[in-house]
Amino acid sequence: MLDALLAPWPWWIAGPLIGLLVPALLLVGNKMFGVSANLRTICAIAAPARVPFFRFDWRRTASWNLAFATGIVVGGFLAVALLGGGGDVAISAATRADLARLGISDFGGLLPDDLFSFAALRTPAGIVAVLLGGFLIGFGASYAGGCTSGHAIMGLADRQLPSLIAVIGFFAGGVAATFWLLPLVLGAAP
């Protein structure tokens, strides 16, 4: 029984549990769910009066969400350290072949070291993937008023049209990055 609890849970258990989080947050103090807003909160804590965008009462409005994000990090650490998680990501043979054609050969761990490592930062592809990509993700989440978890989980459940538009944009951006941008950055023909 304990082995079944410690094994990775299937999507049909984890998905509904995440889905139940939305009504729970709405019932308990009308709280919104999202992770990207925590960056603004951390900046407000670190440099509270220097930039007007970071001047807000984060203790009243965002401290619970910061605790939630901390729980994600702690939970991930505990899952790897105590429960033996953190193994290789299951990638289909077809996806491995497609990535190998783009020059990605490392499939161990969560991210390929070919793109996401300090050594990769010395290459143009690594700079684009890590620095420019990270900046664009942060800017996009701020410009869209939230991240994928906030819009796709909370916003759609709350029937917000801007969240639907944002989610459509997330998927379109993912398709464009997969089929056109990644081959361009890695120097392969799309």
Short mmCIF file of C-alpha atoms in Angstrom, two decimals:
data_model
loop_
_atom_site.label_atom_id
_atom_site.label_comp_id
_atom_site.label_asym_id
_atom_site.label_seq_id
_atom_site.Cartn_x
_atom_site.Cartn_y
_atom_site.Cartn_z
CA MET A 1 0.00 0.00 0.00
CA LEU A 2 2.78 2.42 0.91
CA ASP A 3 4.60 1.65 -2.35
CA ALA A 4 1.47 2.64 -4.30
CA LEU A 5 1.33 6.00 -2.49
CA LEU A 6 5.03 6.69 -3.08
CA ALA A 7 4.91 5.85 -6.80
CA PRO A 8 4.14 8.66 -9.28
CA TRP A 9 0.41 9.29 -9.43
CA PRO A 10 -1.37 8.97 -12.77
CA TRP A 11 -2.86 12.01 -14.46
CA TRP A 12 -6.41 10.91 -13.68
CA ILE A 13 -5.72 11.34 -9.95
CA ALA A 14 -3.38 14.35 -9.99
CA GLY A 15 -5.47 16.31 -12.53
CA PRO A 16 -8.75 16.26 -10.57
CA LEU A 17 -6.85 17.15 -7.37
CA ILE A 18 -5.43 20.23 -9.09
CA GLY A 19 -8.92 20.98 -10.42
CA LEU A 20 -10.36 20.84 -6.89
CA LEU A 21 -7.85 23.49 -5.83
CA VAL A 22 -9.74 26.14 -7.83
CA PRO A 23 -13.10 25.97 -6.00
CA ALA A 24 -11.25 25.61 -2.71
CA LEU A 25 -9.37 28.87 -3.34
CA LEU A 26 -12.54 30.66 -4.39
CA LEU A 27 -14.40 29.43 -1.31
CA VAL A 28 -11.59 30.27 1.11
CA GLY A 29 -11.22 34.01 0.81
CA ASN A 30 -11.60 34.47 -2.95
CA LYS A 31 -7.90 33.84 -3.60
CA MET A 32 -6.41 33.57 -7.08
CA PHE A 33 -4.02 30.81 -8.16
CA GLY A 34 -0.84 31.50 -10.09
CA VAL A 35 2.89 31.27 -9.69
CA SER A 36 4.42 34.02 -11.85
CA ALA A 37 3.18 36.83 -9.58
CA ASN A 38 5.63 35.57 -6.96
CA LEU A 39 8.53 37.11 -8.89
CA ARG A 40 6.96 40.54 -8.38
CA THR A 41 6.47 39.72 -4.69
CA ILE A 42 10.10 38.66 -4.28
CA CYS A 43 11.25 41.86 -5.99
CA ALA A 44 8.96 43.91 -3.72
CA ILE A 45 10.54 42.25 -0.68
CA ALA A 46 14.12 42.71 -1.94
CA ALA A 47 13.83 46.31 -3.21
CA PRO A 48 10.61 47.67 -1.74
CA ALA A 49 10.80 51.37 -2.60
CA ARG A 50 13.06 51.68 -5.65
CA VAL A 51 10.68 50.79 -8.49
CA PRO A 52 7.05 51.96 -8.48
CA PHE A 53 5.79 48.66 -9.96
CA PHE A 54 7.04 46.84 -6.85
CA ARG A 55 5.31 49.19 -4.38
CA PHE A 56 2.31 47.22 -3.17
CA ASP A 57 1.18 45.61 0.05
CA TRP A 58 2.49 42.11 -0.65
CA ARG A 59 1.90 40.99 2.95
CA ARG A 60 -1.85 41.48 2.53
CA THR A 61 -2.31 40.41 -1.08
CA ALA A 62 0.42 37.93 -1.99
CA SER A 63 1.94 36.30 1.09
CA TRP A 64 -0.25 33.18 0.81
CA ASN A 65 0.80 32.73 -2.86
CA LEU A 66 4.47 33.09 -1.89
CA ALA A 67 3.93 30.38 0.73
CA PHE A 68 2.31 28.22 -1.98
CA ALA A 69 5.32 28.69 -4.31
CA THR A 70 7.66 27.86 -1.44
CA GLY A 71 5.64 24.69 -0.90
CA ILE A 72 6.15 23.76 -4.56
CA VAL A 73 9.93 24.04 -4.14
CA VAL A 74 9.98 22.20 -0.81
CA GLY A 75 7.61 19.52 -2.13
CA GLY A 76 9.79 19.00 -5.20
CA PHE A 77 12.89 18.67 -3.01
CA LEU A 78 11.17 16.18 -0.71
CA ALA A 79 9.88 14.17 -3.68
CA VAL A 80 13.42 13.80 -5.03
CA ALA A 81 15.30 13.46 -1.74
CA LEU A 82 12.92 11.24 0.21
CA LEU A 83 10.69 9.53 -2.34
CA GLY A 84 13.26 8.77 -5.03
CA GLY A 85 11.74 11.02 -7.68
CA GLY A 86 13.64 13.09 -10.18
CA GLY A 87 14.50 10.36 -12.64
CA ASP A 88 14.65 10.73 -16.36
CA VAL A 89 11.64 12.23 -18.09
CA ALA A 90 9.74 9.75 -20.23
CA ILE A 91 10.18 10.89 -23.83
CA SER A 92 8.85 8.97 -26.80
CA ALA A 93 11.27 7.48 -29.32
CA ALA A 94 9.90 9.77 -32.05
CA THR A 95 10.54 12.88 -29.92
CA ARG A 96 14.05 11.66 -29.09
CA ALA A 97 14.73 11.20 -32.80
CA ASP A 98 13.40 14.68 -33.64
CA LEU A 99 15.53 16.26 -30.90
CA ALA A 100 18.60 14.28 -31.98
CA ARG A 101 18.19 15.72 -35.51
CA LEU A 102 18.36 19.17 -33.87
CA GLY A 103 21.60 18.26 -32.09
CA ILE A 104 20.20 17.51 -28.65
CA SER A 105 21.71 14.28 -27.36
CA ASP A 106 21.32 14.47 -23.57
CA PHE A 107 18.02 12.99 -22.41
CA GLY A 108 18.97 12.39 -18.77
CA GLY A 109 17.32 14.43 -16.05
CA LEU A 110 14.69 17.11 -16.48
CA LEU A 111 16.41 19.43 -18.98
CA PRO A 112 18.94 18.68 -21.71
CA ASP A 113 22.39 19.94 -20.77
CA ASP A 114 22.90 20.70 -24.47
CA LEU A 115 20.74 23.81 -23.95
CA PHE A 116 20.38 24.38 -20.21
CA SER A 117 23.79 24.40 -18.51
CA PHE A 118 26.54 26.90 -17.75
CA ALA A 119 28.59 25.42 -20.61
CA ALA A 120 25.67 25.97 -22.99
CA LEU A 121 25.63 29.67 -22.06
CA ARG A 122 28.85 30.01 -24.07
CA THR A 123 26.96 29.16 -27.26
CA PRO A 124 24.52 31.36 -29.18
CA ALA A 125 21.79 28.70 -28.87
CA GLY A 126 22.29 28.52 -25.09
CA ILE A 127 22.14 32.29 -24.72
CA VAL A 128 18.92 32.47 -26.73
CA ALA A 129 17.33 29.51 -24.92
CA VAL A 130 18.20 30.52 -21.37
CA LEU A 131 18.61 34.29 -21.22
CA LEU A 132 16.39 35.56 -24.00
CA GLY A 133 13.84 32.79 -23.50
CA GLY A 134 13.69 33.43 -19.76
CA PHE A 135 13.27 37.16 -20.28
CA LEU A 136 10.50 36.63 -22.83
CA ILE A 137 8.67 34.19 -20.56
CA GLY A 138 8.84 36.63 -17.66
CA PHE A 139 7.78 39.57 -19.80
CA GLY A 140 4.98 37.54 -21.43
CA ALA A 141 3.61 36.36 -18.10
CA SER A 142 3.58 39.93 -16.81
CA TYR A 143 2.06 41.33 -20.01
CA ALA A 144 -0.61 38.61 -20.11
CA GLY A 145 -1.49 39.24 -16.47
CA GLY A 146 -0.45 35.77 -15.36
CA CYS A 147 1.22 32.51 -16.24
CA THR A 148 -0.07 29.26 -17.67
CA SER A 149 -1.15 27.94 -14.28
CA GLY A 150 -3.01 31.12 -13.40
CA HIS A 151 -4.81 31.46 -16.72
CA ALA A 152 -5.31 27.81 -17.70
CA ILE A 153 -6.32 26.51 -14.29
CA MET A 154 -7.82 29.46 -12.45
CA GLY A 155 -8.87 31.83 -15.23
CA LEU A 156 -10.61 29.23 -17.38
CA ALA A 157 -12.39 27.78 -14.35
CA ASP A 158 -13.57 31.31 -13.55
CA ARG A 159 -14.77 31.67 -17.20
CA GLN A 160 -12.59 34.70 -17.94
CA LEU A 161 -12.32 35.56 -21.63
CA PRO A 162 -8.82 37.10 -21.25
CA SER A 163 -7.64 33.78 -19.82
CA LEU A 164 -9.06 31.90 -22.79
CA ILE A 165 -7.25 34.27 -25.16
CA ALA A 166 -4.02 33.89 -23.15
CA VAL A 167 -4.25 30.07 -23.16
CA ILE A 168 -4.80 30.05 -26.93
CA GLY A 169 -1.72 32.27 -27.20
CA PHE A 170 0.29 29.92 -24.96
CA PHE A 171 -0.54 26.95 -27.17
CA ALA A 172 0.09 28.85 -30.40
CA GLY A 173 3.42 30.06 -29.01
CA GLY A 174 4.36 26.53 -27.99
CA VAL A 175 3.59 25.18 -31.46
CA ALA A 176 5.53 28.01 -33.12
CA ALA A 177 8.51 27.48 -30.81
CA THR A 178 8.51 23.73 -31.38
CA PHE A 179 8.24 23.70 -35.14
CA TRP A 180 9.93 26.97 -36.18
CA LEU A 181 11.83 28.75 -33.42
CA LEU A 182 13.74 25.81 -31.88
CA PRO A 183 15.06 24.54 -35.25
CA LEU A 184 16.04 28.13 -36.14
CA VAL A 185 17.90 28.66 -32.86
CA LEU A 186 19.67 25.29 -33.09
CA GLY A 187 20.69 25.91 -36.70
CA ALA A 188 18.56 23.18 -38.29
CA ALA A 189 16.25 23.80 -41.22
CA PRO A 190 12.58 24.03 -40.11
#
